[in-house]
Tab-separated table of C-alpha atoms and ligand atoms in Angstrom:
chain	number	residue	atom	x	y	z
A	1	MET	CA	36.807	0.378	62.673
A	2	SER	CA	37.657	-2.756	64.549
A	3	ALA	CA	41.207	-4.207	64.122
A	4	ARG	CA	41.886	-7.057	61.935
A	5	ILE	CA	43.850	-9.996	63.198
A	6	LEU	CA	45.226	-12.866	61.121
A	7	ILE	CA	45.842	-15.968	63.137
A	8	VAL	CA	48.306	-18.475	61.586
A	9	GLU	CA	47.983	-21.707	63.543
A	10	ASP	CA	47.849	-25.329	62.239
A	11	GLU	CA	46.194	-26.737	65.458
A	12	GLU	CA	42.706	-26.440	64.418
A	13	ALA	CA	41.142	-26.588	67.959
A	14	LEU	CA	43.489	-23.709	69.099
A	15	ALA	CA	42.814	-21.572	66.026
A	16	LEU	CA	38.981	-21.915	66.622
A	17	LEU	CA	39.380	-21.042	70.320
A	18	LEU	CA	41.402	-17.933	69.499
A	19	ARG	CA	38.949	-16.966	66.782
A	20	TYR	CA	35.959	-17.372	69.068
A	21	ASN	CA	37.434	-15.404	71.915
A	22	LEU	CA	39.044	-12.626	69.873
A	23	GLU	CA	35.818	-12.116	67.832
A	24	ALA	CA	33.974	-11.814	71.216
A	25	GLU	CA	36.357	-8.954	71.959
A	26	GLY	CA	35.256	-7.198	68.743
A	27	TYR	CA	38.196	-8.022	66.526
A	28	GLU	CA	37.847	-9.105	62.943
A	29	ILE	CA	39.457	-12.483	62.596
A	30	GLU	CA	40.816	-14.529	59.832
A	31	THR	CA	42.617	-17.877	60.247
A	32	VAL	CA	45.030	-19.663	58.089
A	33	SER	CA	46.674	-23.033	58.911
A	34	ARG	CA	49.669	-23.100	56.666
A	35	GLY	CA	52.694	-20.854	56.696
A	36	ASP	CA	52.857	-20.533	52.762
A	37	ASP	CA	49.161	-19.785	52.712
A	38	ALA	CA	49.693	-17.044	55.232
A	39	ASP	CA	52.490	-15.595	53.163
A	40	THR	CA	50.172	-15.399	50.175
A	41	ARG	CA	47.308	-13.978	52.286
A	42	LEU	CA	49.604	-11.284	53.699
A	43	ARG	CA	50.673	-10.098	50.314
A	44	GLU	CA	46.964	-9.567	49.295
A	45	ARG	CA	45.936	-7.849	52.488
A	46	THR	CA	47.772	-6.548	55.474
A	47	PRO	CA	46.017	-7.065	58.805
A	48	ASP	CA	46.549	-4.887	61.994
A	49	LEU	CA	48.192	-7.698	63.832
A	50	VAL	CA	49.342	-11.287	63.200
A	51	VAL	CA	49.252	-14.128	65.793
A	52	LEU	CA	51.891	-16.433	64.320
A	53	ASP	CA	52.603	-20.013	65.386
A	54	TRP	CA	56.328	-21.040	65.383
A	55	MET	CA	55.936	-24.568	63.867
A	56	LEU	CA	53.809	-24.576	60.719
A	57	PRO	CA	53.423	-26.668	57.583
A	58	GLY	CA	54.465	-25.148	54.325
A	59	LEU	CA	56.610	-22.402	55.829
A	60	SER	CA	57.838	-21.914	59.421
A	61	GLY	CA	56.633	-19.054	61.500
A	62	ILE	CA	60.188	-17.757	61.794
A	63	GLU	CA	60.739	-17.670	58.156
A	64	LEU	CA	57.458	-16.081	57.518
A	65	CYS	CA	58.301	-13.374	60.139
A	66	ARG	CA	61.620	-12.804	58.427
A	67	ARG	CA	59.941	-12.314	55.080
A	68	LEU	CA	57.282	-9.889	56.530
A	69	ARG	CA	60.007	-7.728	58.071
A	70	ALA	CA	61.806	-7.612	54.723
A	71	ARG	CA	58.894	-6.072	52.924
A	72	PRO	CA	58.063	-2.353	53.430
A	73	GLU	CA	54.336	-3.023	53.690
A	74	THR	CA	54.721	-5.304	56.624
A	75	LYS	CA	57.840	-4.027	58.033
A	76	ALA	CA	56.149	-2.640	61.059
A	77	LEU	CA	53.205	-5.128	61.243
A	78	PRO	CA	52.729	-6.212	64.927
A	79	ILE	CA	53.498	-9.909	65.265
A	80	ILE	CA	52.872	-12.103	68.355
A	81	MET	CA	54.683	-15.467	68.057
A	82	LEU	CA	53.338	-18.660	69.526
A	83	THR	CA	55.930	-21.073	70.773
A	84	ALA	CA	55.529	-24.580	72.374
A	85	ARG	CA	57.069	-25.279	75.681
A	86	GLY	CA	60.593	-26.483	75.140
A	87	GLU	CA	61.084	-24.112	72.262
A	88	GLU	CA	61.450	-21.472	74.902
A	89	SER	CA	65.163	-21.290	74.499
A	90	GLU	CA	64.399	-20.276	70.920
A	91	ARG	CA	62.558	-17.348	72.042
A	92	VAL	CA	65.438	-15.089	71.566
A	93	ARG	CA	65.711	-16.296	68.002
A	94	GLY	CA	61.992	-15.544	67.474
A	95	LEU	CA	62.417	-11.977	68.652
A	96	ALA	CA	65.580	-11.499	66.785
A	97	THR	CA	63.628	-12.512	63.711
A	98	GLY	CA	61.469	-9.533	64.382
A	99	ALA	CA	58.386	-10.631	66.355
A	100	ASP	CA	57.140	-7.953	68.699
A	101	ASP	CA	56.067	-10.402	71.476
A	102	TYR	CA	55.837	-14.090	72.032
A	103	ILE	CA	53.777	-16.393	74.232
A	104	VAL	CA	54.497	-19.896	75.269
A	105	LYS	CA	51.974	-22.753	74.805
A	106	PRO	CA	49.938	-23.651	76.663
A	107	PHE	CA	48.767	-20.174	77.561
A	108	SER	CA	45.592	-18.680	78.862
A	109	VAL	CA	43.310	-16.870	76.476
A	110	PRO	CA	42.801	-13.808	78.612
A	111	GLU	CA	46.674	-13.397	78.614
A	112	LEU	CA	46.897	-13.579	74.820
A	113	ILE	CA	44.000	-11.048	74.608
A	114	ALA	CA	45.924	-8.693	76.980
A	115	ARG	CA	48.996	-9.008	74.856
A	116	VAL	CA	46.995	-8.355	71.664
A	117	ARG	CA	45.426	-5.267	73.157
A	118	ALA	CA	48.721	-3.930	74.457
A	119	LEU	CA	50.430	-4.472	71.175
A	120	LEU	CA	47.667	-2.897	69.119
A	121	ARG	CA	47.704	0.165	71.420
A	122	ARG	CA	51.441	0.512	71.146
A	123	ALA	CA	51.443	0.014	67.447
A	124	SER	CA	48.704	2.528	66.614
A	125	PRO	CA	47.589	4.843	69.301
A	126	GLU	CA	45.691	6.673	66.464
A	127	ARG	CA	43.170	3.881	66.397
A	128	LEU	CA	41.789	4.984	69.802
A	129	ALA	CA	42.047	8.688	69.508
A	130	ASP	CA	39.039	10.954	68.990
A	131	VAL	CA	41.089	13.483	66.992
A	132	LEU	CA	43.607	12.320	64.489
A	133	ALA	CA	46.283	14.830	63.584
A	134	PHE	CA	48.827	14.648	60.692
A	135	GLY	CA	50.795	17.661	59.675
A	136	ASP	CA	48.326	20.462	59.343
A	137	LEU	CA	45.415	18.091	58.840
A	138	GLU	CA	43.007	17.441	61.709
A	139	LEU	CA	40.215	14.783	61.642
A	140	ASP	CA	37.617	14.874	64.420
A	141	ARG	CA	35.828	11.607	64.831
A	142	GLU	CA	33.250	12.872	67.286
A	143	LYS	CA	32.174	15.696	65.084
A	144	LYS	CA	32.999	13.983	61.733
A	145	ARG	CA	34.929	17.046	60.631
A	146	VAL	CA	38.077	17.639	58.816
A	147	SER	CA	40.202	20.683	58.655
A	148	ARG	CA	43.414	21.761	57.156
A	149	SER	CA	45.484	24.618	58.714
A	150	GLY	CA	42.359	25.445	60.682
A	151	ARG	CA	40.084	25.772	57.570
A	152	GLU	CA	37.106	23.396	57.292
A	153	VAL	CA	37.322	20.834	54.495
A	154	GLU	CA	34.169	19.416	53.096
A	155	LEU	CA	34.383	15.714	52.339
A	156	GLY	CA	31.910	13.117	51.093
A	157	PRO	CA	31.418	10.048	53.293
A	158	THR	CA	33.774	7.864	51.206
A	159	GLU	CA	36.591	10.390	51.141
A	160	TYR	CA	36.168	10.891	54.840
A	161	ARG	CA	36.485	7.160	55.558
A	162	LEU	CA	39.422	6.967	53.138
A	163	LEU	CA	41.280	9.839	54.859
A	164	GLU	CA	40.451	8.360	58.390
A	165	PHE	CA	41.799	5.014	57.274
A	166	LEU	CA	45.065	6.574	56.047
A	167	MET	CA	45.460	8.779	59.081
A	168	GLU	CA	45.051	5.832	61.369
A	169	ARG	CA	48.174	4.303	59.789
A	170	PRO	CA	50.329	7.289	58.710
A	171	GLY	CA	53.181	6.305	56.400
A	172	ARG	CA	51.903	2.882	55.637
A	173	VAL	CA	51.554	1.935	51.977
A	174	PHE	CA	48.156	0.458	50.970
A	175	THR	CA	47.441	-1.217	47.684
A	176	ARG	CA	44.166	-0.328	45.994
A	177	GLU	CA	42.842	-3.721	46.998
A	178	GLN	CA	43.648	-3.136	50.644
A	179	LEU	CA	42.096	0.316	50.433
A	180	LEU	CA	39.005	-1.254	48.997
A	181	ASP	CA	38.798	-3.832	51.730
A	182	GLY	CA	39.483	-1.302	54.570
A	183	VAL	CA	37.331	1.512	53.331
A	184	TRP	CA	34.447	-0.066	51.320
A	185	GLY	CA	34.478	-3.515	52.885
A	186	SER	CA	35.570	-6.802	51.217
A	187	GLU	CA	32.020	-8.022	50.642
A	188	ILE	CA	31.366	-5.281	48.033
A	189	TYR	CA	32.632	-5.707	44.627
A	190	ILE	CA	34.084	-2.389	43.207
A	191	ASP	CA	36.612	-1.808	40.553
A	192	GLU	CA	40.084	-0.788	41.856
A	193	ARG	CA	39.837	2.297	39.629
A	194	THR	CA	37.289	3.566	42.042
A	195	VAL	CA	39.893	4.092	44.588
A	196	ASP	CA	41.821	6.362	42.251
A	197	VAL	CA	38.625	8.426	41.666
A	198	HIS	CA	38.037	8.866	45.360
A	199	VAL	CA	41.690	9.533	46.166
A	200	GLY	CA	41.468	12.232	43.298
A	201	ARG	CA	38.413	13.808	44.972
A	202	LEU	CA	40.060	13.671	48.474
A	203	ARG	CA	43.127	15.493	47.065
A	204	LYS	CA	41.059	18.104	45.398
A	205	ALA	CA	39.199	18.778	48.588
A	206	LEU	CA	42.344	18.875	50.815
A	207	ASN	CA	44.792	20.734	48.691
A	208	ARG	CA	44.737	24.458	47.757
A	209	PRO	CA	47.137	25.682	45.103
A	210	ARG	CA	50.837	25.525	46.227
A	211	GLU	CA	49.936	23.355	49.206
A	212	ILE	CA	51.724	20.004	49.660
A	213	ASP	CA	49.791	17.024	48.868
A	214	PRO	CA	49.542	14.923	51.976
A	215	ILE	CA	48.770	11.847	49.926
A	216	ARG	CA	51.651	10.048	48.269
A	217	THR	CA	51.135	7.903	45.179
A	218	VAL	CA	53.516	4.906	45.406
A	219	ARG	CA	54.205	3.807	41.872
A	220	GLY	CA	53.229	0.145	41.291
A	221	ALA	CA	52.005	-0.168	44.895
A	222	GLY	CA	49.207	2.190	45.898
A	223	TYR	CA	48.800	5.143	48.270
A	224	ALA	CA	50.092	6.331	51.679
A	225	LEU	CA	50.120	9.393	53.688
A	226	ASN	CA	53.292	11.366	52.891
A	227	ASP	CA	55.727	10.886	55.835
A	228	ARG	CA	57.549	14.091	55.051
A	229	PHE	CA	54.416	16.075	55.001
A	230	GLY	CA	53.596	14.763	58.587
A	231	LYS	CA	57.004	15.890	59.800
A	232	THR	CA	57.379	19.224	58.232
A	233	GLY	CA	53.738	20.387	58.495
B	1	LIG	CA1	52.096	-25.640	65.081
């Protein structure tokens, strides 16, 4: 699964340049030119990383960053802030607001790509691993096999992708809509109830009587892997 990056940048030429080059690197790119639109978009769907311009119409990059950090779903979302020369003294403020990294305009595209790659690796080493482990669960991507406490678990293709998606981002809460986007793909129209059906099947396959359910239902929000399960398991 390729990482999704949201670019929030009001300079159209720069946004295009970044989109073109990051897509060439295999990332899935979406661009938004206004801060308030980005805020709306980020409530609908959480990407894997945000490239965020400092000065934006609608809502500033700093304010947006502050809002993202205040919400549990985007608290740990990797953010690279773009600042113009002369705003450099304000870097500190940017980082204090919660950006993970910043880059000063004008910058070279390869430099930005390197930062993106480094930040994604740091944020989710799981993305690159062949074997994902969480508590007593193990998912082997090479062999497409799942086991719990060493016993093989039979999963359908959708349940497998669902578990893989959750294990790549342990602890993060996903709405049904985000799971539909991430597991089924945004181009397919499926009812959100479908997610519940497949989560139910996944649970049934994973859990034996008296075993802890690794999947947490977050009331009014969606689903996540259970943090406590990961630690104690
Ligand atoms: Ca700008």
